[in-house]
Each structure stands twice: as C-alpha cells, then as structure tokens.
C-alpha positions in Angstrom: 72.7 79.0 72.1 73.4 81.4 69.3 72.0 84.5 71.2 74.3 83.5 74.1 77.3 83.2 71.8 76.6 86.6 70.4 76.2 88.2 73.8 79.6 86.7 74.7 81.3 88.1 71.7 79.8 91.5 72.6 81.1 91.3 76.1 84.5 90.3 74.9 84.6 93.4 72.6 83.4 95.7 75.5 86.3 94.3 77.7 88.9 95.0 75.2 87.6 98.6 74.6 87.2 99.4 78.4 90.1 101.4 79.9 91.2 102.7 83.3 93.1 105.8 84.2 96.6 104.9 85.4 98.7 108.0 84.7 97.6 111.4 85.9 98.2 114.6 84.1 101.3 115.6 85.9 103.1 112.3 85.3 102.2 112.6 81.6 103.2 116.3 81.2 106.5 116.0 83.0 107.2 112.8 80.9 106.8 114.4 77.7 108.4 117.7 78.9 111.5 115.8 79.9 111.5 114.3 76.4 111.3 117.6 74.7 113.6 119.4 77.0 116.4 116.7 76.7 115.9 116.7 73.1 116.3 120.4 72.7 119.2 120.5 75.2 121.1 117.7 73.1 120.4 119.3 69.7 121.4 122.7 70.7 124.8 121.8 72.5 127.7 123.6 71.2 125.3 125.3 68.6 122.9 127.6 70.5 124.3 127.9 74.0 121.6 130.1 75.5 118.9 127.6 74.3 120.9 124.7 75.6 121.1 126.1 79.0 117.5 127.2 79.1 116.6 123.3 78.2 118.9 122.2 81.0 117.1 124.5 83.5 113.8 123.0 82.2 115.2 119.5 82.6 116.2 120.2 86.3 112.8 121.9 87.1 110.8 118.9 85.7 113.0 116.5 87.5 112.4 118.2 90.8 108.6 118.3 90.1 108.5 114.6 89.3 110.6 113.8 92.4 108.1 115.7 94.6 105.2 114.0 92.9 106.9 110.6 93.5 106.2 111.2 97.1 102.8 112.9 97.2 101.2 112.1 93.8 98.6 109.8 92.7 98.8 106.1 93.4 100.7 104.9 90.3 102.9 108.0 90.4 104.4 107.2 93.8 107.9 105.5 94.1 106.5 103.3 96.7 104.1 101.7 94.2 106.7 100.7 91.5 110.2 101.0 92.7 111.6 97.4 93.5 114.8 96.2 94.8 117.6 94.5 92.7 116.4 91.1 93.3 112.9 91.7 92.2 114.2 93.5 89.1 116.5 90.8 88.0 113.8 88.2 88.5 111.6 90.2 86.2 114.2 90.5 83.5 114.7 86.9 83.9 111.0 86.3 83.3 111.2 88.6 80.3 114.0 86.5 78.8 111.7 83.3 79.0 108.7 85.1 77.9 106.7 84.8 81.1 106.7 88.2 82.7 103.4 89.4 84.1 101.9 92.6 82.9 101.9 95.5 85.2 99.2 98.1 85.3 101.8 100.7 86.4 105.4 100.6 85.9 107.0 97.1 85.8 110.2 96.5 87.8 112.5 97.0 84.7 110.8 100.2 83.8 110.9 101.4 87.4 114.8 100.7 87.5 115.2 102.7 84.2 113.2 105.7 85.6 115.5 105.8 88.6 118.6 105.4 86.3 117.3 108.3 84.0 116.5 110.6 86.9 119.8 110.1 88.5 121.7 110.6 85.3 119.7 113.5 84.0 120.1 115.1 87.5 123.9 114.8 87.4 123.8 116.0 83.7 121.9 119.2 84.7 124.1 119.7 87.9 127.3 119.4 86.0 126.0 121.7 83.3 125.2 124.3 85.9 128.6 123.9 87.5 130.2 124.1 84.1 128.4 127.3 83.3 129.5 129.0 86.7 133.2 127.9 85.8 132.8 129.7 82.4 131.5 132.8 84.1 134.5 132.7 86.6 136.9 132.3 83.8 135.3 135.3 81.8 135.6 137.4 85.0 139.3 136.5 85.4 139.9 137.2 81.7 138.2 140.6 82.0 140.4 141.5 85.0 143.5 140.4 83.0 144.5 137.7 85.4 144.5 134.7 83.1 146.5 132.3 85.1 146.1 128.7 84.0 142.3 128.7 83.8 140.6 128.0 80.6 138.3 130.6 79.2 135.9 127.7 78.2 135.5 126.6 81.7 136.6 123.6 83.9 137.8 120.9 81.6 137.1 118.2 83.9 133.5 119.5 84.5 133.0 119.6 80.8 134.2 116.0 80.4 131.8 114.7 83.3 128.9 116.7 81.7 129.4 115.1 78.2 129.9 111.8 79.8 126.5 112.0 81.7 124.8 113.2 78.7 125.9 110.3 76.5 124.9 108.1 79.3 121.4 109.6 79.3 121.1 109.1 75.6 122.0 105.5 75.9 119.4 105.0 78.8 116.9 106.7 76.5 117.6 104.3 73.7 117.2 101.4 76.0 114.1 102.8 77.4 112.6 103.3 74.2 113.6 99.6 73.2 112.1 98.2 76.4 108.8 100.1 75.9 108.6 98.6 72.4 109.2 95.1 73.6 106.6 95.4 76.3 104.1 97.1 74.1 104.4 94.1 71.7 104.5 91.3 74.3 101.4 92.5 76.0 99.5 93.9 73.0 99.4 97.3 74.4 100.3 100.7 73.1 102.4 102.1 75.9 103.4 105.5 74.4 99.7 106.1 73.8 98.9 105.2 77.2 101.4 107.9 78.3 99.5 110.4 76.2 95.9 109.5 77.4 96.8 108.2 80.8 94.6 105.2 80.1 95.3 101.4 79.8 93.0 98.4 79.6 91.9 97.1 82.9 94.0 94.5 84.8 93.6 90.7 84.0 93.4 88.0 86.5 97.2 87.4 86.3 98.3 91.2 86.1 100.0 93.1 88.8 98.0 96.3 89.8 
C-alpha cells in the first residue's frame, strides 16, 4: 500500500511538471516585439520624433505579420481557433464573475476579444500616425514654398487628435490586458507571461478547453 501511495505521488509530481507546446516562436516573438515597439513609441512621443516614427512602423509591420499568421500559422495561432462571438465572450465573462470559467489551453474568449481590440486599435494608431506624418511633410513643403495658407506646420490637427486618442485607448487596453492575464494566471495557477516566453503550458485537464 505504501509503495502504491509513493507511486501515485510521483505520478502527480510528473503530471504537474509536464508541459505541452502551445505558442509557436512567431506568436511569441510578435507578441513581445509589439510590447517593446509600443513602449518605445509611447515613451518617445513628442521627445524623439524619429524614434517614435520608427517604432510606429515596427508596430505596423508586426501587426501585419501577426494578421497573416492568424490565417496560416500553427493551430493555436489561428483566429479560427480562438476568436469567438459576442455571446460566447459575454458568457465567459459571466463565468469569470462567478469563478467558474474553464481553463483554455490557447486564448480564452475574453483574451481573444482583447487581442482583436488591441490589433484594431494599434492598427488605427499606426495608420493615423502615418497620415499625420504625411500632413506634416505637406505642411513643410507649403511653408518652404511660401504658401502658408491656413495649414498648420505641425500637420493636420484632427489627425493629431485622432492619433492621440487611439494611442490612449491602446494604453487602456494594454492595462486591462495585463490585469486579465494576472487574474487568469492566479485563478488557474499558471504563469501566463512565462508561457508566452517559453511557449509551453501544462497539459489540458479533463475540464479544460483545448
């Protein structure tokens, strides 16, 4: 009996230390690349404009890469695997409020909604930033030509306001995302940031969604 109990204990330890690969290298590198590029763009705004612009281009490139990979990448990288409709997302959030949400091996419905929201917001931020830069270049050209008119040398004011609004929205979404990751990590006793570094998570249990 004692030997059987020891064997069961050893098996339990082995089960908790086993992991499975979930996130492929491109998912992980694009995720942390976006974190770094957005942080640099935010910190360099109005301070080091050339660096801000280069970081913005990096954000746009990484978003384009992740978008393509969402259709042709590995199983858990594909949008069809984790993006759910509003009803499923709201149901999951309701389960979270009652502490009965199921663990997902890949992205859960709330995380998936956040990914979509971040991708849309960051895309809008990058696009409005590029358009703003084009308006600044046009304003400079007009100024050099001596035809000032009513155009501001700093570029289109409306574009600047839209760009700043989207950047602020992205920052709020990032904060919510970090909070959601912290809560999910605590609820399921799983270090999700580390999983996004290693790509590995513990194997799915009987009640988990794969």
